[in-house]
Tab-separated table of C-alpha atoms in Angstrom:
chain	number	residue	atom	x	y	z
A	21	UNK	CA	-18.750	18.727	1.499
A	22	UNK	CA	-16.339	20.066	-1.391
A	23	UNK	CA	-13.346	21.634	-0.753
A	24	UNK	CA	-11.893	22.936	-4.144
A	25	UNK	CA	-8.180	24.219	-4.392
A	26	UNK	CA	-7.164	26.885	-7.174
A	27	UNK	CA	-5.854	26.285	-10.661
A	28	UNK	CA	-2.497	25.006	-10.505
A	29	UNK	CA	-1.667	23.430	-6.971
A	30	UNK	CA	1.315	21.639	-5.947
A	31	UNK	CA	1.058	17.930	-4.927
A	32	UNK	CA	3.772	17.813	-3.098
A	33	UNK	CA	2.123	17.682	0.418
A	34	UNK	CA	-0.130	15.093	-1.098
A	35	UNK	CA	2.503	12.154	-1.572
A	36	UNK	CA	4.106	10.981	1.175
A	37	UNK	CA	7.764	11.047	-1.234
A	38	UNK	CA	7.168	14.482	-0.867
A	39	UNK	CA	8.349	15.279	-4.924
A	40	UNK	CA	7.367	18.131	-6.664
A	41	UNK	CA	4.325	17.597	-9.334
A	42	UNK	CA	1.476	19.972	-10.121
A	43	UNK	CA	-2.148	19.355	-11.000
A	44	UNK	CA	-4.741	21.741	-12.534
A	45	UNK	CA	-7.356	21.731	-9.666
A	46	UNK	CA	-7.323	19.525	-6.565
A	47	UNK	CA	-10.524	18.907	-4.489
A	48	UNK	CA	-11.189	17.571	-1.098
A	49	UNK	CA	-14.543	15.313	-0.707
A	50	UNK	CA	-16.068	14.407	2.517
A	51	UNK	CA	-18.964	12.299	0.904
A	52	UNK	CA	-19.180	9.871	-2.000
A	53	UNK	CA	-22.046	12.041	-3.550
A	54	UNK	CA	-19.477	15.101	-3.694
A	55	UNK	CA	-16.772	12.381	-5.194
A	56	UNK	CA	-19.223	11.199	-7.733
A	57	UNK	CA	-19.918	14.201	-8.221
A	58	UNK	CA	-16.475	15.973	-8.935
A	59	UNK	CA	-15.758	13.523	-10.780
A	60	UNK	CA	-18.240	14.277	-13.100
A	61	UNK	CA	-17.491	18.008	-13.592
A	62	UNK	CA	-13.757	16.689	-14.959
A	63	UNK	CA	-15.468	14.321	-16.954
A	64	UNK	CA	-17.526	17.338	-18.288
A	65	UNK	CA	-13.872	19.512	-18.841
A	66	UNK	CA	-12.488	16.900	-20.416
A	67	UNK	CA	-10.034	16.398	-17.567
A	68	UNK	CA	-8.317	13.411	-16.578
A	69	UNK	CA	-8.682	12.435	-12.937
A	70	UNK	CA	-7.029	10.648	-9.964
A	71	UNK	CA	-8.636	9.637	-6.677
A	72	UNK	CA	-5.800	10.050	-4.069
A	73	UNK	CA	-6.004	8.961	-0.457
A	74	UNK	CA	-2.783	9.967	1.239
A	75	UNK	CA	-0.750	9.513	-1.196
A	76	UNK	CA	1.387	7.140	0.693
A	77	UNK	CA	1.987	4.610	-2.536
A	78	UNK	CA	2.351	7.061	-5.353
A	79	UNK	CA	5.438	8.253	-7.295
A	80	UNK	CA	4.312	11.571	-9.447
A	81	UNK	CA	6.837	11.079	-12.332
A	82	UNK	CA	5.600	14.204	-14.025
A	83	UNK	CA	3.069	16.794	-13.464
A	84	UNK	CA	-0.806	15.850	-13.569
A	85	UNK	CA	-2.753	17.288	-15.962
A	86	UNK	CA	-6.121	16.909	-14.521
A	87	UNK	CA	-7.870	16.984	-11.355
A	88	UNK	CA	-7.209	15.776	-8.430
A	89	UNK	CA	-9.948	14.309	-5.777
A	90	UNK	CA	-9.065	13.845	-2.335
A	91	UNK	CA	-10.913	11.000	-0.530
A	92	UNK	CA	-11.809	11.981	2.775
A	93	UNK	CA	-14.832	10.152	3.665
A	94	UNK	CA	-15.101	9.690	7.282
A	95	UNK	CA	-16.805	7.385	9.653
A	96	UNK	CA	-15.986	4.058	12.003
A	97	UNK	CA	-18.801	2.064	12.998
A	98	UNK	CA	-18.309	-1.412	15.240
A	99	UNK	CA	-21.150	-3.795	15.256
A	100	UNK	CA	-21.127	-6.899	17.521
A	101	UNK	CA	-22.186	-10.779	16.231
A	102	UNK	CA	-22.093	-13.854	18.281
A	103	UNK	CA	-18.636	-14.758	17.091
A	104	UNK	CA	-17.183	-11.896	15.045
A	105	UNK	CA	-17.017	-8.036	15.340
A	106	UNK	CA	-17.788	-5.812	12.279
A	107	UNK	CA	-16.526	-2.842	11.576
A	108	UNK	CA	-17.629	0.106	8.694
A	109	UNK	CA	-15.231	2.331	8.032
A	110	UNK	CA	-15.089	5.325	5.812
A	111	UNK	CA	-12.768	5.565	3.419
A	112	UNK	CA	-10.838	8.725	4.242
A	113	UNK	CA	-10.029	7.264	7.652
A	114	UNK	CA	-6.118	6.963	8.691
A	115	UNK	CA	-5.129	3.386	8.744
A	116	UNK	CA	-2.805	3.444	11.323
A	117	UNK	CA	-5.359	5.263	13.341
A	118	UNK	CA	-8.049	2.657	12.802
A	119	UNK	CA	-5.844	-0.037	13.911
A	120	UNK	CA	-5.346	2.057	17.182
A	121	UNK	CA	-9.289	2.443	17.510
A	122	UNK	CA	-10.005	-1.100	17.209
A	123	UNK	CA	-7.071	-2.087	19.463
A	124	UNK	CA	-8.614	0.426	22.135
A	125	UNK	CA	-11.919	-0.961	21.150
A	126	UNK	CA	-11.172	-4.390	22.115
A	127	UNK	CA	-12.046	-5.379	18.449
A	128	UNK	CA	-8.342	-7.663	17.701
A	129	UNK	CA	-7.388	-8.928	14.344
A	130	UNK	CA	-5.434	-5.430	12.700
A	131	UNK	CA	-2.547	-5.619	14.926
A	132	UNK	CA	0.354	-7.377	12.070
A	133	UNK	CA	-0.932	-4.031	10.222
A	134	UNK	CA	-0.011	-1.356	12.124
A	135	UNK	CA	2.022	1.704	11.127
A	136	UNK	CA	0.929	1.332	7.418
A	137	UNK	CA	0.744	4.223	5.941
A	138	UNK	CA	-2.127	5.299	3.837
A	139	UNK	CA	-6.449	5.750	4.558
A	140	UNK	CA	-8.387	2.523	4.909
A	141	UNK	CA	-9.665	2.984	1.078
A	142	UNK	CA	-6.750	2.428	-0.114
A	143	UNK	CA	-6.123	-0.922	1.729
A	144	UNK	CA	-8.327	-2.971	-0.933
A	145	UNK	CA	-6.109	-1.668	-3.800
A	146	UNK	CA	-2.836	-2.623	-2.912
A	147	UNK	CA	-4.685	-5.761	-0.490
A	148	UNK	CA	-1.396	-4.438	2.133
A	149	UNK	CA	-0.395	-6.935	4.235
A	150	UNK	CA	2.311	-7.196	6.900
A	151	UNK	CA	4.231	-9.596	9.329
A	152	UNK	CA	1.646	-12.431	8.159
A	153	UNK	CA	-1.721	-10.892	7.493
A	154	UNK	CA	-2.930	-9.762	4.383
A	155	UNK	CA	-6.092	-7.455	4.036
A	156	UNK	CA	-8.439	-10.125	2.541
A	157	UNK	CA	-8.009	-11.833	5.803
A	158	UNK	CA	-9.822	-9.406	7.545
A	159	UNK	CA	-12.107	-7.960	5.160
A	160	UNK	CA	-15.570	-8.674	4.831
A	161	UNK	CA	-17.042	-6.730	2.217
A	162	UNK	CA	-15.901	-3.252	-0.054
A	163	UNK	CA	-18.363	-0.514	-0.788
A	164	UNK	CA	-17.750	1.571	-3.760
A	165	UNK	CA	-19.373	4.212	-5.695
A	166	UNK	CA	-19.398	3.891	-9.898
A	167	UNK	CA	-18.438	7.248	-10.764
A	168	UNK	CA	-20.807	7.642	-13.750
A	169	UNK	CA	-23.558	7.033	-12.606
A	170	UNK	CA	-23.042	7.371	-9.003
A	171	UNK	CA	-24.388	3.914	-7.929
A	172	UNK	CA	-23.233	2.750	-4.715
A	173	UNK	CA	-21.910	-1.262	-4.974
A	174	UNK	CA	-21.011	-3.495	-2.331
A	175	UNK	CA	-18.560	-5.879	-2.922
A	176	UNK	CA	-17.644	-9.158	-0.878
A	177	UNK	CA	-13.826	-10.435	-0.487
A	178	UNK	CA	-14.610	-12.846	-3.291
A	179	UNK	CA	-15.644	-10.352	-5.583
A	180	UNK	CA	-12.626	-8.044	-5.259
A	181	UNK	CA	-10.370	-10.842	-6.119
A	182	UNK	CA	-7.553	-10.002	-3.904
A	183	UNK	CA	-4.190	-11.061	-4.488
A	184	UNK	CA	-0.445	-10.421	-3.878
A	185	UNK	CA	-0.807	-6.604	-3.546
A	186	UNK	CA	-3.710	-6.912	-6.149
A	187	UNK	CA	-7.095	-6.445	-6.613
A	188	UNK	CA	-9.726	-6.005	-9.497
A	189	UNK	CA	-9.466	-1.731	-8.217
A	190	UNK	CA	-6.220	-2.363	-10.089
A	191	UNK	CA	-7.781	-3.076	-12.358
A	192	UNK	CA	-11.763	-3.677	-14.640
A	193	UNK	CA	-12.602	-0.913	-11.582
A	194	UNK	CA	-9.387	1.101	-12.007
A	195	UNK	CA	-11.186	4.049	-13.500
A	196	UNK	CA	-14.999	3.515	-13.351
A	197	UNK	CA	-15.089	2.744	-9.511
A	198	UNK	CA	-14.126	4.443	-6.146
A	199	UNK	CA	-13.542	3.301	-2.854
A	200	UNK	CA	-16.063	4.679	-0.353
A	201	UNK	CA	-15.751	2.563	2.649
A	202	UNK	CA	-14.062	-1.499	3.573
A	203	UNK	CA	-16.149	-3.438	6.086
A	204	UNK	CA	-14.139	-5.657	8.341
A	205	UNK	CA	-14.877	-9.186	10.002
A	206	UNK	CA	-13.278	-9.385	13.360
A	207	UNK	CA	-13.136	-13.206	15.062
A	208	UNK	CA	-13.879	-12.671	18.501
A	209	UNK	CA	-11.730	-15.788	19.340
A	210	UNK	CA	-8.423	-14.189	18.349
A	211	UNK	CA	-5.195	-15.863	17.495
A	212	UNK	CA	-1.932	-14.306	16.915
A	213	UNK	CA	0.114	-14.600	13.709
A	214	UNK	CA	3.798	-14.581	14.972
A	215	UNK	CA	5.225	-15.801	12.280
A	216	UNK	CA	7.424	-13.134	11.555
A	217	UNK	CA	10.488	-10.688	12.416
A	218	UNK	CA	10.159	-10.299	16.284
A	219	UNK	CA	7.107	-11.724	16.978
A	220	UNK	CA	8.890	-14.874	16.268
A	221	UNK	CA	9.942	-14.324	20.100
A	222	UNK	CA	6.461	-13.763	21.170
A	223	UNK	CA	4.461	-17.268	22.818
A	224	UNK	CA	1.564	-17.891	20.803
A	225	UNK	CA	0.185	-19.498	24.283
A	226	UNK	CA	0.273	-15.853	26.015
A	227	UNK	CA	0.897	-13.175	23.524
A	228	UNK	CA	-1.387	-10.259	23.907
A	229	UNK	CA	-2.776	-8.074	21.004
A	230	UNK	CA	-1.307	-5.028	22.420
A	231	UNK	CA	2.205	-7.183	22.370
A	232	UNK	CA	1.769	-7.728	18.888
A	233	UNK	CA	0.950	-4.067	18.321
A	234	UNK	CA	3.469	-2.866	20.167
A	235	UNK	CA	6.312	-5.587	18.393
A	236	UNK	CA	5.394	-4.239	14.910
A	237	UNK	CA	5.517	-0.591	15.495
A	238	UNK	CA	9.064	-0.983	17.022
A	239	UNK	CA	10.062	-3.446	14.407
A	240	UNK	CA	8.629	-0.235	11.767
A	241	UNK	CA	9.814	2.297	13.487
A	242	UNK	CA	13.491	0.955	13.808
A	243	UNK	CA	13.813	-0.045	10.376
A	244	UNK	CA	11.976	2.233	8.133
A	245	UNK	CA	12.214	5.827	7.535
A	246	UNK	CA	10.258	8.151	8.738
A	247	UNK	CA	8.252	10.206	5.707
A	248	UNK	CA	8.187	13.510	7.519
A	249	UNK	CA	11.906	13.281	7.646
A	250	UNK	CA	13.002	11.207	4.417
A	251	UNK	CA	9.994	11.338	1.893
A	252	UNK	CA	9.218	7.488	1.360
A	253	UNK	CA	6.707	5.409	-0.326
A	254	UNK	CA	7.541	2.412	2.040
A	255	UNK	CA	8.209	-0.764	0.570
A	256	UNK	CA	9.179	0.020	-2.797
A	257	UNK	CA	9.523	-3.623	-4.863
A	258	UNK	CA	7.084	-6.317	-4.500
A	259	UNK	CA	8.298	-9.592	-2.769
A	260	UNK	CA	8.496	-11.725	-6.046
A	261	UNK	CA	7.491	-14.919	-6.206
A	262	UNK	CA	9.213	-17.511	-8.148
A	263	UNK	CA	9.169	-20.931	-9.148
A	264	UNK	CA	10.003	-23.731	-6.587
A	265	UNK	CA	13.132	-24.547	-9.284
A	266	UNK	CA	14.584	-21.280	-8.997
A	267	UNK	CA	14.307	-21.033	-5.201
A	268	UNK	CA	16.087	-24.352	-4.756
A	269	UNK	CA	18.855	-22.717	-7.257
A	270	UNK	CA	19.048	-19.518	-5.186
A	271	UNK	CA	18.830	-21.848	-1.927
A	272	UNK	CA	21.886	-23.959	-2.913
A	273	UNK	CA	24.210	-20.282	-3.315
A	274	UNK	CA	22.371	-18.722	-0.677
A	275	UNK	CA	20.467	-21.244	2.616
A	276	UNK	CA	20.166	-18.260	4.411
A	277	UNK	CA	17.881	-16.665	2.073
A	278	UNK	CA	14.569	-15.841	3.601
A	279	UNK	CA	11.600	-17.730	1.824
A	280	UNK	CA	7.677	-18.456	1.798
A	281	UNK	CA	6.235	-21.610	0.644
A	282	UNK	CA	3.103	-20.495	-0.998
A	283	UNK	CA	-0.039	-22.578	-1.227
A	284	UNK	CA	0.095	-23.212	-5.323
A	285	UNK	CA	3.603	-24.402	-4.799
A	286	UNK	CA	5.713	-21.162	-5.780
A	287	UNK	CA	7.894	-19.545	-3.338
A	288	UNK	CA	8.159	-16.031	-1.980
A	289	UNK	CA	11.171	-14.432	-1.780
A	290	UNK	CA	12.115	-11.359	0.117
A	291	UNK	CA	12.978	-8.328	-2.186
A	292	UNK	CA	14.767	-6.672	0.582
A	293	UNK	CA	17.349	-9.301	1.073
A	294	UNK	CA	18.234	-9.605	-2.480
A	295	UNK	CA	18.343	-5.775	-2.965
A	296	UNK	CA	20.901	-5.946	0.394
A	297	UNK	CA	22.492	-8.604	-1.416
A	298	UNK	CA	23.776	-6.558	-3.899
A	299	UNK	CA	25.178	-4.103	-1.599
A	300	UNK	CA	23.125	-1.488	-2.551
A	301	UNK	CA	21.806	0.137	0.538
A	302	UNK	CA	23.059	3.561	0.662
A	303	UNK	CA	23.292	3.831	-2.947
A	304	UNK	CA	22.593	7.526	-4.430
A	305	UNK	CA	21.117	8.807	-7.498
A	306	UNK	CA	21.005	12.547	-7.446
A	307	UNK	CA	19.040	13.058	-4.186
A	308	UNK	CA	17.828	9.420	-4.083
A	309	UNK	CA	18.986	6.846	-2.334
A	310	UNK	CA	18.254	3.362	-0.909
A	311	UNK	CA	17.635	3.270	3.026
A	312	UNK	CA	20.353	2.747	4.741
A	313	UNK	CA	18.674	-0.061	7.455
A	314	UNK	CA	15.907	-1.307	5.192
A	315	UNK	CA	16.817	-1.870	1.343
A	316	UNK	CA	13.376	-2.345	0.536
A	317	UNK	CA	12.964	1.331	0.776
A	318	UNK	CA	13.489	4.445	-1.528
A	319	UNK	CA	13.863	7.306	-0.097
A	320	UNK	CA	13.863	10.754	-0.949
A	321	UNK	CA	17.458	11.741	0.889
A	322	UNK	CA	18.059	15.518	-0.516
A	323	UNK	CA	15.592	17.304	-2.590
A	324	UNK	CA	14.909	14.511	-5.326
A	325	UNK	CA	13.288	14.765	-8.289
A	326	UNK	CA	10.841	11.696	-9.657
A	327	UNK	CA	13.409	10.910	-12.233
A	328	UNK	CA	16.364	10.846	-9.789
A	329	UNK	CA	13.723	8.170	-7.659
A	330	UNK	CA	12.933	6.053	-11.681
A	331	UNK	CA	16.477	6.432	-12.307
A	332	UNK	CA	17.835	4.989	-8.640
A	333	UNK	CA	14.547	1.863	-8.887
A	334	UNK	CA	16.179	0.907	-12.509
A	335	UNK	CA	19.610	0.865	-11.140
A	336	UNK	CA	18.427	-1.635	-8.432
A	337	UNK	CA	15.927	-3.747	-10.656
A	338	UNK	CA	19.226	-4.446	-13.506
A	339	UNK	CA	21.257	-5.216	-10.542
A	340	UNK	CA	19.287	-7.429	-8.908
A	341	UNK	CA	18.385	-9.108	-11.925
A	342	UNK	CA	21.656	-9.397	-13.388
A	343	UNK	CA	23.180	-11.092	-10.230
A	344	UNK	CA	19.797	-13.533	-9.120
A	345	UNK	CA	18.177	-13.466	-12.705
A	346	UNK	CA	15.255	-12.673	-10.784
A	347	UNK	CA	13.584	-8.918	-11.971
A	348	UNK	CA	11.810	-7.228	-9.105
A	349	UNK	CA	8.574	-4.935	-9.923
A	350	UNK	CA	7.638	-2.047	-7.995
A	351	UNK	CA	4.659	-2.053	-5.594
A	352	UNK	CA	4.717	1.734	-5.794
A	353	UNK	CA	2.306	3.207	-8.445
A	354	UNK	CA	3.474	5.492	-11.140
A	355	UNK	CA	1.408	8.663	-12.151
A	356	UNK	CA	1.963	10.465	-15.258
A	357	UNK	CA	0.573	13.421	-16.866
A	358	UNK	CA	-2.652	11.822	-17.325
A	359	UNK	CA	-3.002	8.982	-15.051
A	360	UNK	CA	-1.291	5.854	-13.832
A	361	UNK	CA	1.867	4.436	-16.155
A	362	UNK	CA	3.456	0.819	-15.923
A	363	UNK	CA	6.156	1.355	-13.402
A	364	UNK	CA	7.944	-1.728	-14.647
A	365	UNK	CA	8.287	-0.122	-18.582
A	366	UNK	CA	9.262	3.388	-16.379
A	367	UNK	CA	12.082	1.241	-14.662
A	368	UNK	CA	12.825	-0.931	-17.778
């Protein structure tokens, strides 16, 4: 259940920016014994280690000096309750291709989450959310192994302590926990969350989930790149929330500036429109650039390097935050040489 590359392997078909980074050893796991278990022959090297899933929120901004371990733990299982399905699903799993399984299934609820790139492990981490639905929505419980003694936990949505694109895996569990498998609660009485984009147009009286499925893969697949051809990490910033004060300030310059009420009062703002704001799509750095339809979005244009992709997010975080006084962060993680680095002190 190991797979185990040589010394010396290039990452670069293991982040979906597609940049250029080494690591000393890379190894594929199918089980969380043979995760717990590679993990502890690093530990016993002395090697730092990162747990990768597809590498679809990562920016390698040097080479990686350790090991890395591939998460491919398999497995979808649906149980049925009186009012809910429940779902088990291994951590290596596609996301995108769980949402189609469920959909197919009859199992509704994923839908606002399609086309996210990434394995279902990695959706507690970031909590992703989309077009109105956030992970802890959905989730019912996360199972995870501790690495050093190889002790499988269960945790429950309260326990994680999800919030915007946050969790406690960010964090007290960064290092001495990994994702094995995310169990889902399903409501069998399904209602649509159209309160986004297109689905806006959709009637909550007789939208279908396969509408909503199909409305937010054409809404993704019309506005952001495609990582096979432009090497992308997604969204790149974090949607920052600010006080009600400042929103009214930006409001009175700006009505037309999208904005979320939140429930403590604060107000989301849209990162994308204040990036577009400042007329930066397009904008190059070496072979960098922001996307062209969807400013939210870094991609890798020509052959870029992680410092021509640090160099391009500074450029847009100053600019934005000298016109709005309002300093994005990215959502994107940062790796170094020996594990994750604040992105904001990268971009700072």
């Amino acid at each position: 259940m190991i797979k185990e590359t040589a010394m010396s392997i290039s990452l670069k078909p293991f982040n979906t920016f597609g940049i250029e980074s080494q690591a000393l050893r890379l190894v594929e796991v199918q089980t969380a014994d043979a995760l717990s278990k590679a993990w502890k022959q690093a530990q016993a090297e002395n090697l730092p280690v990162l747990i990768l899933g597809e590498g679809s929120n990562v920016l390698f901004t040097e080479d990686f000096d350790g090991v890395v371990i591939v998460n491919r733990i398999p497995g979808i299982s649906v149980r049925e309750e009186k009012d809910y399905w429940l779902l088990h699903v291994g951590a290596g799993e596609n996301w995108h291709k769980l949402v189609e399984y469920a959909l197919e299934a009859g199992v509704h609820g994923l839908e606002n989450l399609a086309l996210i790139p990434g394995c279902a492990g990695s959706s507690p981490i970031q909590n992703i959310g989309a077009y109105g639905v956030e992970l802890k929505q959905v989730c019912d419980y996360v199972e995870c192994i501790e690495l050093a003694t190889g002790e499988l936990h269960r945790l429950s949505v309260e326990s994680c302590r999800f919030g915007y694109r946050d969790s406690i895996f960010k964090h007290e569990y960064q290092d001495r926990f990994a994702i094995t498998a995310v169990g889902f609660r399903l409501a069998k009485m399904w209602k649509p969350v159209l309160t986004y984009g297109d689905l806006a147009r959709l009637d909550p009286a007789t939208a279908t989930p396969r509408q909503v499925f199909d409305a937010v893969c054409n809404m993704r697949r019309t506005k952001l790149p495609d990582p096979r051809v432009n090497g992308n990490a997604g969204s790149f910033f974090k949607n920052p929330v600010v006080s009600s004060e400042q929103a009214t300030t930006l409001l009175e310059s700006y009505p037309d500036a999208p904005h979320y009420p939140q429930k403590d009062g604060s107000i989301k703002l849209a990162a994308g429109w204040l990036i577009d704001k400042c007329q930066l799509k397009g904008h190059r750095i070496g072979g960098a650039a922001v996307h062209r339809q969807q400013a939210l979005v870094l991609i890798n244009e020509n052959n870029a390097t992680a410092d021509d992709i640090v160099q391009l997010a500074a450029h847009v975080r100053q600019t934005v935050g000298n016109k709005f006084n309002i300093w994005l962060e990215p959502e994107v993680r940062f790796m170094g040489r020996r594990g994750e680095v604040s992105a904001v002190e990268k971009i700072t």
